[in-house]
Tab-separated table of C-alpha atoms in Angstrom:
chain	number	residue	atom	x	y	z
P	1	MET	CA	66.009	-32.587	-70.902
P	2	GLU	CA	65.244	-31.618	-74.860
P	3	TRP	CA	64.395	-35.477	-75.853
P	4	ILE	CA	61.761	-35.631	-73.220
P	5	THR	CA	60.255	-32.546	-74.996
P	6	ALA	CA	60.278	-34.395	-78.076
P	7	ILE	CA	58.687	-37.253	-76.949
P	8	VAL	CA	55.701	-35.376	-75.151
P	9	SER	CA	55.221	-33.363	-78.447
P	10	PHE	CA	55.547	-36.517	-80.443
P	11	ILE	CA	52.725	-38.363	-78.570
P	12	MET	CA	50.417	-35.549	-79.411
P	13	ILE	CA	50.108	-36.999	-83.026
P	14	LEU	CA	48.144	-39.948	-80.881
P	15	PHE	CA	45.335	-37.411	-80.492
P	16	LEU	CA	45.408	-36.314	-84.120
P	17	CYS	CA	42.945	-37.043	-86.548
P	18	TYR	CA	45.268	-37.961	-89.230
P	19	ASN	CA	43.100	-38.400	-92.373
P	20	LYS	CA	45.683	-38.323	-95.721
P	21	ASN	CA	43.083	-38.111	-98.129
P	22	MET	CA	43.120	-34.707	-100.205
P	23	LYS	CA	39.938	-32.954	-100.437
P	24	LYS	CA	38.438	-30.654	-103.058
P	25	PHE	CA	36.063	-27.941	-102.682
P	26	GLU	CA	34.480	-25.312	-105.017
P	27	ILE	CA	33.388	-22.014	-103.919
P	28	SER	CA	31.776	-18.680	-105.410
P	29	ASN	CA	31.477	-16.281	-102.670
P	30	LEU	CA	32.862	-15.674	-99.045
P	31	VAL	CA	30.107	-17.788	-97.047
P	32	ASP	CA	31.037	-20.684	-99.023
P	33	PHE	CA	34.299	-20.322	-97.873
P	34	MET	CA	33.945	-20.004	-94.149
P	35	THR	CA	31.492	-22.846	-94.565
P	36	ILE	CA	34.805	-25.078	-95.796
P	37	LEU	CA	36.910	-23.086	-93.321
P	38	GLN	CA	34.719	-24.583	-90.695
P	39	GLU	CA	35.244	-28.145	-91.949
P	40	ILE	CA	38.917	-27.851	-91.766
P	41	SER	CA	38.994	-26.916	-88.167
P	42	LEU	CA	37.131	-29.805	-87.408
P	43	ASP	CA	40.359	-31.943	-88.300
P	44	ASN	CA	41.955	-30.288	-85.414
P	45	ARG	CA	45.180	-29.544	-87.428
P	46	ARG	CA	47.304	-26.556	-88.026
P	47	PHE	CA	47.791	-25.201	-91.897
P	48	TYR	CA	49.768	-23.029	-94.058
P	49	PHE	CA	47.660	-21.467	-96.938
P	50	ARG	CA	48.513	-20.405	-100.218
P	51	GLY	CA	46.306	-18.753	-103.102
P	52	GLU	CA	47.210	-19.128	-106.712
P	53	SER	CA	44.999	-16.717	-109.186
P	54	LEU	CA	45.623	-19.659	-111.698
P	55	LYS	CA	45.409	-23.554	-111.813
P	56	HIS	CA	49.016	-24.586	-112.546
P	57	GLU	CA	49.916	-27.817	-114.109
P	58	LYS	CA	52.619	-28.093	-110.919
P	59	PRO	CA	50.937	-26.281	-108.137
P	60	LEU	CA	52.946	-25.412	-104.989
P	61	LEU	CA	56.097	-24.407	-107.067
P	62	ALA	CA	58.458	-21.850	-105.963
P	63	SER	CA	58.734	-18.849	-108.563
P	64	GLY	CA	62.399	-19.586	-109.303
P	65	TYR	CA	61.218	-22.923	-110.284
P	66	ARG	CA	58.837	-21.922	-112.940
P	67	ASN	CA	61.404	-21.064	-115.513
P	68	THR	CA	64.428	-22.887	-114.728
P	69	GLN	CA	65.087	-26.549	-113.002
P	70	PHE	CA	68.872	-25.446	-111.774
P	71	PRO	CA	69.018	-23.409	-108.462
P	72	LYS	CA	72.319	-22.427	-109.715
P	73	GLU	CA	70.923	-20.235	-111.479
P	74	LEU	CA	68.855	-18.629	-108.870
P	75	ARG	CA	71.686	-18.046	-106.915
P	76	ILE	CA	73.459	-16.091	-109.892
P	77	ILE	CA	70.516	-13.999	-110.323
P	78	ARG	CA	70.631	-13.291	-106.214
P	79	LYS	CA	74.323	-12.133	-106.748
P	80	ASP	CA	73.486	-9.982	-109.533
P	81	TYR	CA	70.827	-8.334	-107.741
P	82	PHE	CA	72.954	-7.811	-104.541
P	83	ARG	CA	75.593	-6.240	-106.279
P	84	GLU	CA	72.966	-3.626	-107.493
P	85	VAL	CA	71.246	-2.976	-104.237
P	86	GLY	CA	73.252	-4.662	-101.416
P	87	TYR	CA	75.326	-1.221	-100.443
P	88	SER	CA	71.604	0.530	-99.842
P	89	LEU	CA	70.675	-2.477	-97.285
P	90	ASP	CA	70.775	-2.614	-93.790
P	91	LYS	CA	72.081	-5.683	-92.041
P	92	ASP	CA	69.006	-7.492	-91.363
P	93	SER	CA	68.037	-7.308	-95.004
P	94	ARG	CA	71.693	-8.329	-96.014
P	95	GLU	CA	71.048	-11.083	-93.515
P	96	ASN	CA	67.582	-11.950	-94.904
P	97	PHE	CA	68.651	-11.338	-98.680
P	98	MET	CA	66.435	-14.029	-100.167
P	99	ALA	CA	63.034	-13.039	-98.312
P	100	TYR	CA	64.342	-9.400	-99.292
P	101	SER	CA	64.662	-10.604	-103.034
P	102	GLN	CA	61.256	-12.242	-102.806
P	103	HIS	CA	59.695	-9.304	-101.367
P	104	HIS	CA	60.661	-7.467	-104.386
P	105	GLY	CA	59.686	-9.898	-106.909
P	106	LEU	CA	62.966	-11.475	-107.982
P	107	PRO	CA	62.462	-15.511	-108.258
P	108	THR	CA	63.831	-17.402	-105.848
P	109	GLU	CA	63.437	-20.923	-104.235
P	110	LEU	CA	61.035	-19.630	-101.411
P	111	LEU	CA	56.979	-20.086	-101.718
P	112	ASP	CA	54.960	-17.542	-100.173
P	113	VAL	CA	52.393	-19.291	-97.685
P	114	THR	CA	50.495	-17.617	-95.200
P	115	GLU	CA	48.571	-18.739	-91.587
P	116	ASN	CA	45.620	-16.471	-92.526
P	117	PRO	CA	43.133	-18.571	-95.039
P	118	ILE	CA	41.527	-15.316	-95.929
P	119	VAL	CA	44.782	-13.675	-97.088
P	120	ALA	CA	45.376	-16.650	-99.477
P	121	LEU	CA	42.079	-16.290	-100.729
P	122	TYR	CA	42.903	-13.019	-101.324
P	123	PHE	CA	45.784	-13.919	-103.716
P	124	ALA	CA	43.823	-16.451	-105.227
P	125	CYS	CA	41.384	-13.951	-106.541
P	126	GLU	CA	43.503	-11.055	-107.304
P	127	ALA	CA	44.309	-11.443	-110.695
P	128	ASN	CA	43.552	-13.610	-113.696
P	129	PHE	CA	39.558	-12.917	-113.550
P	130	ASP	CA	39.143	-15.134	-116.685
P	131	SER	CA	40.406	-18.164	-114.958
P	132	ASP	CA	39.553	-19.978	-111.482
P	133	GLY	CA	41.738	-19.436	-108.994
P	134	MET	CA	43.177	-22.033	-106.295
P	135	LEU	CA	43.770	-22.378	-102.918
P	136	TYR	CA	45.727	-24.835	-101.052
P	137	ALA	CA	46.011	-26.164	-97.120
P	138	ILE	CA	49.182	-27.225	-96.463
P	139	GLU	CA	49.574	-28.940	-93.080
P	140	ASN	CA	51.654	-27.323	-90.419
P	141	ASP	CA	52.906	-30.125	-88.567
P	142	GLY	CA	55.989	-28.497	-87.078
P	143	PHE	CA	55.115	-28.952	-83.504
P	144	ILE	CA	55.660	-32.863	-83.973
P	145	ALA	CA	58.700	-34.531	-83.118
P	146	ASP	CA	59.460	-36.428	-86.363
P	147	PRO	CA	61.897	-36.410	-89.160
P	148	LEU	CA	59.776	-35.966	-92.024
P	149	THR	CA	57.422	-33.151	-90.498
P	150	SER	CA	58.013	-29.655	-90.819
P	151	LYS	CA	61.060	-27.563	-89.620
P	152	LEU	CA	60.910	-24.232	-88.757
P	153	TYR	CA	64.039	-21.664	-88.961
P	154	ASP	CA	64.307	-17.932	-88.919
P	155	LYS	CA	68.032	-17.530	-90.348
P	156	GLU	CA	68.710	-17.887	-93.908
P	157	MET	CA	71.813	-19.189	-93.347
P	158	ASP	CA	70.528	-22.032	-91.776
P	159	ILE	CA	67.796	-22.891	-94.535
P	160	GLU	CA	70.734	-22.577	-97.224
P	161	SER	CA	73.178	-24.761	-95.842
P	162	ILE	CA	70.595	-27.879	-95.586
P	163	GLN	CA	71.041	-28.199	-99.461
P	164	GLU	CA	74.764	-27.775	-99.016
P	165	GLN	CA	75.180	-30.422	-96.232
P	166	MET	CA	72.724	-32.738	-97.588
P	167	GLU	CA	75.347	-32.689	-100.760
P	168	GLN	CA	78.245	-32.840	-98.426
P	169	ALA	CA	76.974	-36.020	-96.608
P	170	GLY	CA	76.137	-37.756	-100.064
P	171	ALA	CA	79.440	-36.936	-101.716
P	172	PHE	CA	81.393	-38.464	-98.590
P	173	PHE	CA	78.892	-41.352	-98.721
P	174	GLN	CA	79.808	-42.124	-102.371
P	175	GLU	CA	83.390	-41.418	-102.590
P	176	SER	CA	84.033	-43.691	-99.222
P	177	GLY	CA	82.065	-46.422	-101.033
P	178	GLY	CA	79.396	-46.492	-97.973
P	179	LYS	CA	82.018	-46.260	-95.511
P	180	SER	CA	81.374	-42.631	-94.165
P	181	ILE	CA	78.735	-40.059	-93.895
P	182	LYS	CA	79.910	-36.358	-92.758
P	183	PHE	CA	77.798	-33.551	-91.873
P	184	GLN	CA	78.069	-30.163	-91.096
P	185	ASP	CA	77.446	-29.379	-87.319
P	186	THR	CA	74.135	-27.380	-87.865
P	187	SER	CA	70.955	-27.025	-86.616
P	188	PHE	CA	69.474	-28.947	-88.925
P	189	TYR	CA	71.904	-32.039	-88.268
P	190	LYS	CA	71.064	-32.072	-84.485
P	191	GLU	CA	67.241	-31.887	-85.108
P	192	MET	CA	67.415	-34.633	-87.672
P	193	TYR	CA	69.262	-36.634	-85.306
P	194	SER	CA	67.098	-35.794	-82.235
P	195	THR	CA	64.032	-36.521	-84.233
P	196	PHE	CA	65.171	-39.906	-85.310
P	197	TYR	CA	65.595	-40.743	-81.761
P	198	SER	CA	62.610	-39.635	-80.507
P	199	ILE	CA	60.781	-42.145	-82.904
P	200	LEU	CA	63.002	-44.999	-81.875
P	201	THR	CA	61.797	-44.033	-78.273
P	202	LEU	CA	58.275	-44.533	-79.046
P	203	GLU	CA	58.958	-47.601	-81.149
P	204	ASN	CA	56.035	-49.366	-79.515
P	205	ILE	CA	53.778	-46.695	-79.647
P	206	ASN	CA	54.654	-45.988	-83.496
P	207	ARG	CA	53.649	-49.618	-84.083
P	208	GLU	CA	50.281	-49.175	-82.974
P	209	ASN	CA	49.360	-45.550	-84.984
P	210	PRO	CA	47.338	-46.053	-88.119
P	211	HIS	CA	49.621	-44.302	-90.547
P	212	LEU	CA	52.924	-45.320	-91.710
P	213	ASN	CA	55.727	-43.854	-89.509
P	214	SER	CA	58.789	-42.067	-91.160
P	215	LYS	CA	61.295	-44.707	-90.531
P	216	LEU	CA	58.944	-46.801	-93.064
P	217	LYS	CA	58.325	-44.229	-95.576
P	218	ILE	CA	62.094	-43.951	-96.058
P	219	CYS	CA	62.532	-47.858	-96.459
P	220	ARG	CA	59.355	-48.199	-98.863
P	221	TYR	CA	60.749	-45.098	-100.938
P	222	ILE	CA	64.255	-47.220	-101.281
P	223	LEU	CA	62.858	-50.521	-101.594
P	224	GLU	CA	60.433	-49.252	-104.323
P	225	ALA	CA	63.313	-47.256	-106.407
P	226	HIS	CA	66.110	-50.153	-105.950
P	227	TYR	CA	65.841	-52.344	-109.014
P	228	LYS	CA	67.027	-56.303	-108.450
P	229	GLY	CA	70.210	-57.231	-109.479
P	230	VAL	CA	71.423	-53.897	-110.099
P	231	MET	CA	74.374	-52.921	-107.491
P	232	GLU	CA	74.953	-49.293	-108.469
P	233	THR	CA	71.520	-48.393	-107.263
P	234	ILE	CA	73.047	-46.699	-104.060
P	235	ILE	CA	76.595	-46.265	-104.885
P	236	HIS	CA	76.808	-44.801	-108.451
P	237	ASP	CA	80.128	-45.232	-109.367
P	238	SER	CA	81.653	-48.860	-109.687
P	239	SER	CA	85.221	-47.549	-108.439
P	240	ASN	CA	83.768	-46.594	-105.160
P	241	ILE	CA	82.033	-49.698	-104.757
P	242	HIS	CA	85.274	-51.691	-104.731
P	243	LYS	CA	86.209	-49.420	-101.796
P	244	ASN	CA	83.757	-51.537	-99.620
P	245	LYS	CA	82.624	-54.400	-101.952
P	246	GLU	CA	81.657	-57.048	-99.978
P	247	ASN	CA	79.597	-54.819	-97.307
P	248	ILE	CA	77.815	-53.316	-100.413
P	249	VAL	CA	76.921	-56.751	-101.754
P	250	GLU	CA	75.317	-57.888	-98.351
P	251	LEU	CA	73.358	-54.212	-98.652
P	252	MET	CA	72.408	-55.364	-102.091
P	253	ASN	CA	71.464	-58.694	-101.373
P	254	LEU	CA	68.893	-57.306	-98.597
P	255	LEU	CA	67.713	-54.598	-101.121
P	256	ASP	CA	67.090	-57.461	-103.588
P	257	LYS	CA	65.308	-59.539	-101.004
P	258	TYR	CA	62.736	-57.074	-99.982
P	259	SER	CA	62.336	-55.274	-103.237
P	260	ASP	CA	58.746	-53.247	-103.805
P	261	VAL	CA	57.457	-54.437	-100.607
P	262	SER	CA	55.083	-51.915	-99.154
P	263	GLY	CA	53.195	-53.594	-96.060
P	264	LYS	CA	54.150	-52.482	-92.650
P	265	GLU	CA	55.118	-55.826	-91.345
P	266	GLU	CA	57.541	-56.555	-94.377
P	267	LEU	CA	59.171	-53.003	-93.909
P	268	GLU	CA	59.570	-53.540	-90.357
P	269	ASN	CA	61.311	-56.761	-91.314
P	270	PHE	CA	63.392	-55.053	-93.743
P	271	TYR	CA	64.590	-52.369	-90.916
P	272	SER	CA	65.160	-55.177	-88.675
P	273	GLU	CA	67.508	-57.211	-90.892
P	274	PHE	CA	69.143	-53.764	-92.278
P	275	LYS	CA	70.419	-52.349	-89.200
P	276	ILE	CA	72.425	-55.394	-87.925
P	277	LEU	CA	74.357	-55.218	-91.598
P	278	LYS	CA	77.960	-55.177	-91.622
P	279	PHE	CA	77.547	-52.072	-93.703
P	280	VAL	CA	75.220	-50.286	-91.155
P	281	LYS	CA	77.565	-51.144	-88.073
P	282	ASP	CA	80.700	-50.351	-90.075
P	283	VAL	CA	79.732	-46.534	-91.481
P	284	GLU	CA	81.006	-43.731	-89.532
P	285	ILE	CA	78.586	-40.593	-89.283
P	286	SER	CA	80.081	-37.642	-87.689
P	287	PRO	CA	79.967	-35.544	-85.806
P	288	ASP	CA	78.795	-37.247	-83.172
P	289	VAL	CA	76.148	-34.978	-81.864
P	290	ASN	CA	75.939	-37.028	-78.855
P	291	THR	CA	79.513	-36.225	-76.905
P	292	GLY	CA	78.716	-35.643	-73.529
P	293	ASN	CA	75.243	-36.436	-73.214
P	294	PRO	CA	74.178	-37.919	-70.042
P	295	TYR	CA	71.924	-40.138	-71.571
P	296	GLN	CA	74.410	-41.740	-73.579
P	297	ALA	CA	73.773	-45.447	-72.213
P	298	ARG	CA	70.154	-44.976	-73.441
P	299	ILE	CA	71.339	-43.512	-76.805
P	300	ASN	CA	73.275	-46.263	-77.724
P	301	GLU	CA	70.785	-48.498	-76.747
P	302	LEU	CA	68.437	-47.326	-79.310
P	303	ASP	CA	71.077	-46.279	-81.967
P	304	CYS	CA	69.609	-44.091	-84.487
P	305	LYS	CA	72.921	-44.345	-86.899
P	306	PRO	CA	71.028	-46.730	-89.299
P	307	LEU	CA	68.280	-44.140	-89.536
P	308	MET	CA	70.519	-41.454	-90.587
P	309	LEU	CA	72.198	-43.735	-92.906
P	310	LEU	CA	68.624	-44.875	-94.602
P	311	PHE	CA	67.927	-40.780	-94.830
P	312	VAL	CA	71.177	-40.380	-96.762
P	313	MET	CA	70.313	-43.599	-98.927
P	314	ALA	CA	66.844	-42.280	-99.674
P	315	TYR	CA	68.836	-39.064	-100.851
P	316	GLU	CA	71.571	-40.821	-103.139
P	317	ILE	CA	69.705	-43.526	-104.608
P	318	ARG	CA	68.984	-43.796	-108.271
P	319	ASP	CA	65.455	-42.559	-109.314
P	320	ASP	CA	63.603	-39.386	-110.400
P	321	LYS	CA	61.836	-38.562	-107.399
P	322	PHE	CA	62.731	-36.027	-104.360
P	323	PRO	CA	63.517	-38.284	-101.578
P	324	PRO	CA	61.529	-38.260	-98.555
P	325	PHE	CA	62.295	-34.877	-96.697
P	326	PRO	CA	60.610	-32.339	-94.400
P	327	LYS	CA	59.358	-29.413	-95.404
P	328	ILE	CA	61.781	-26.279	-94.334
P	329	ILE	CA	59.556	-23.218	-92.978
P	330	TYR	CA	61.384	-20.298	-93.347
P	331	LYS	CA	60.338	-17.136	-90.914
P	332	PRO	CA	62.722	-14.352	-91.374
P	333	SER	CA	63.911	-12.513	-88.047
P	334	ILE	CA	62.846	-9.256	-89.644
P	335	ILE	CA	59.339	-8.948	-91.120
P	336	PHE	CA	58.401	-6.590	-93.909
P	337	ASP	CA	55.377	-4.588	-93.849
P	338	ARG	CA	53.606	-7.248	-96.295
P	339	LEU	CA	54.888	-10.185	-94.052
P	340	LYS	CA	53.120	-8.639	-91.028
P	341	ASN	CA	49.593	-8.032	-92.492
P	342	GLN	CA	49.732	-11.294	-94.388
P	343	GLN	CA	51.058	-13.517	-91.391
P	344	GLY	CA	53.452	-15.103	-94.398
P	345	ALA	CA	55.860	-17.295	-94.042
P	346	PHE	CA	57.899	-19.400	-96.606
P	347	ILE	CA	58.877	-22.706	-97.731
P	348	TYR	CA	62.045	-23.312	-98.308
P	349	GLN	CA	61.788	-25.690	-101.633
P	350	MET	CA	64.709	-28.058	-101.799
P	351	SER	CA	65.947	-29.310	-104.753
P	352	THR	CA	68.867	-31.715	-105.654
P	353	TYR	CA	70.388	-33.543	-108.080
P	354	LYS	CA	69.734	-37.202	-108.714
P	355	SER	CA	71.322	-40.118	-110.887
P	356	SER	CA	68.599	-41.671	-113.413
P	357	PRO	CA	67.742	-44.920	-112.331
P	358	LEU	CA	69.487	-48.005	-113.937
P	359	THR	CA	67.949	-51.442	-114.890
P	360	PRO	CA	69.336	-55.283	-114.967
P	361	SER	CA	69.468	-54.308	-118.585
P	362	SER	CA	71.143	-50.957	-118.455
P	363	LYS	CA	74.673	-50.787	-120.274
P	364	PRO	CA	77.166	-49.722	-119.210
P	365	PHE	CA	76.185	-49.771	-115.630
P	366	TYR	CA	78.899	-46.848	-114.608
P	367	ARG	CA	76.580	-44.526	-116.763
P	368	LYS	CA	75.562	-41.778	-114.529
P	369	VAL	CA	72.891	-39.535	-116.248
P	370	VAL	CA	72.025	-36.531	-113.854
P	371	LYS	CA	68.603	-34.745	-113.402
P	372	ASN	CA	67.725	-31.949	-110.943
P	373	VAL	CA	64.486	-32.865	-108.888
P	374	ILE	CA	62.533	-30.377	-106.793
P	375	GLN	CA	60.659	-31.237	-103.556
P	376	LYS	CA	57.039	-31.876	-103.801
P	377	ILE	CA	54.902	-30.046	-101.396
P	378	ASP	CA	51.746	-31.975	-100.514
P	379	PHE	CA	48.786	-30.479	-99.415
P	380	GLU	CA	45.649	-31.656	-97.739
P	381	TYR	CA	42.799	-29.485	-99.161
P	382	GLU	CA	42.009	-28.006	-102.307
P	383	VAL	CA	39.783	-25.241	-102.978
P	384	VAL	CA	38.597	-24.199	-106.567
P	385	ILE	CA	37.553	-20.459	-106.673
P	386	LYS	CA	35.115	-18.823	-108.895
P	387	ASN	CA	33.381	-15.620	-109.236
P	388	LYS	CA	36.640	-13.912	-108.332
P	389	LYS	CA	35.247	-10.251	-108.605
P	390	GLN	CA	32.492	-10.877	-106.489
P	391	ILE	CA	34.807	-12.321	-103.767
P	392	LEU	CA	37.305	-9.386	-103.844
P	393	LYS	CA	34.361	-6.967	-103.084
P	394	GLU	CA	33.306	-9.240	-100.299
P	395	LEU	CA	36.771	-9.511	-98.757
P	396	ASP	CA	36.936	-5.636	-99.137
P	397	ILE	CA	34.126	-5.350	-96.929
P	398	ILE	CA	36.084	-6.834	-94.142
P	399	GLY	CA	39.055	-5.165	-94.905
P	400	ILE	CA	40.793	-7.664	-96.788
P	401	ASN	CA	42.316	-5.702	-99.860
P	402	LYS	CA	44.966	-4.171	-101.681
P	403	LYS	CA	46.107	-1.395	-99.442
P	404	PHE	CA	46.002	-4.365	-96.527
P	405	ILE	CA	48.111	-6.612	-98.186
P	406	TYR	CA	50.513	-4.258	-99.755
P	407	PRO	CA	50.617	-1.709	-97.448
P	408	ASP	CA	53.028	0.959	-99.333
P	409	SER	CA	52.372	3.847	-100.728
P	410	ASP	CA	51.823	3.133	-104.032
P	411	ASN	CA	49.411	0.032	-103.115
P	412	ILE	CA	47.554	2.463	-101.192
P	413	ALA	CA	46.947	5.209	-103.782
P	414	GLN	CA	46.412	2.184	-106.334
P	415	TYR	CA	43.621	0.704	-104.306
P	416	ILE	CA	41.818	4.348	-103.720
P	417	ARG	CA	42.008	4.891	-107.322
P	418	GLU	CA	40.099	1.634	-108.227
P	419	LYS	CA	37.865	2.173	-105.197
P	420	TYR	CA	36.783	5.512	-106.533
P	421	ASN	CA	36.843	4.288	-110.646
P	422	ILE	CA	39.501	7.157	-111.280
């Protein structure tokens, strides 16, 4: 009955205040901040919070992406670090080595966040006293069964496999000319399949909802990135196009027809025509997660294969943006001392290699310029922090200080030394 649970959780979205306009505040003391928290709580939504002691040109960027755009480099330095310290680690630390590395200051793909806004405020104030700090509230929407809402994992192998399996799915899609997509049989794939099925089950309710649902967001992204008259926007290699040319021409004609539309009705019309294309009917997506499902007849009737196909197409289409994708939340199966006090979690910031966009005037068409793009983490509230030293004193009064945030002997000693000015 998992699909019933998914539907019930999805219906909850209808009762939420769904305001997507980012709000900006400025504070100079703890009382101001508590007033803002009171306003945020009226939204009846959940949030992760992140404090940054500087206003970066690109906020909410994992430490590993500050100095490199290439995740392969991050994996190399992590392996090097493991060679040095791995022999001394216990089983749990080995299985959560990315989190362990982040905990000890090694740059990774992980973005530290907390469920405690006061802790985030401390991080925004703890350094760079001559500059404003920043605090961001990131929606925690994982309880809503939807393809593009947050997905929560507690095993490092699960989050690391997501990037690998999306690359695999894209490779099969490209090499076959769009005839087949092969996923790994992982919890991420099963969850995505289930949530695509959920939004189709609630199609009528979705239409009445004031926000643009995930199905239409993915459609809009593809259509905005597509160039009329350019066949190589989805399948990048002309030799692969010839493997399925008739069906790809049919698809490209439809993309040309709806290129650049953004209205809900037009997007719905595009999807209605897309799902009956021969290109869509012929594509094979494996593995079949519904084998043996007692609700197979209902599943066949709804058929979420077109949505899974659109999801991969968005991941593969030529452009220079990261495609529509859920936030991957990682709460390690072990809790380091710092994570416990900080009520911490991580966002695993995805990245992918995208082929540069083509235009009808681009020659030669087969040219494939590759760029790495990083997942953008959206936020709902932005708070500019002034008067940092005073706020730190106020936080200390309520027990939020260095010895609480970093409960190890060295930092406790440093806190006491600073407290007594010794």
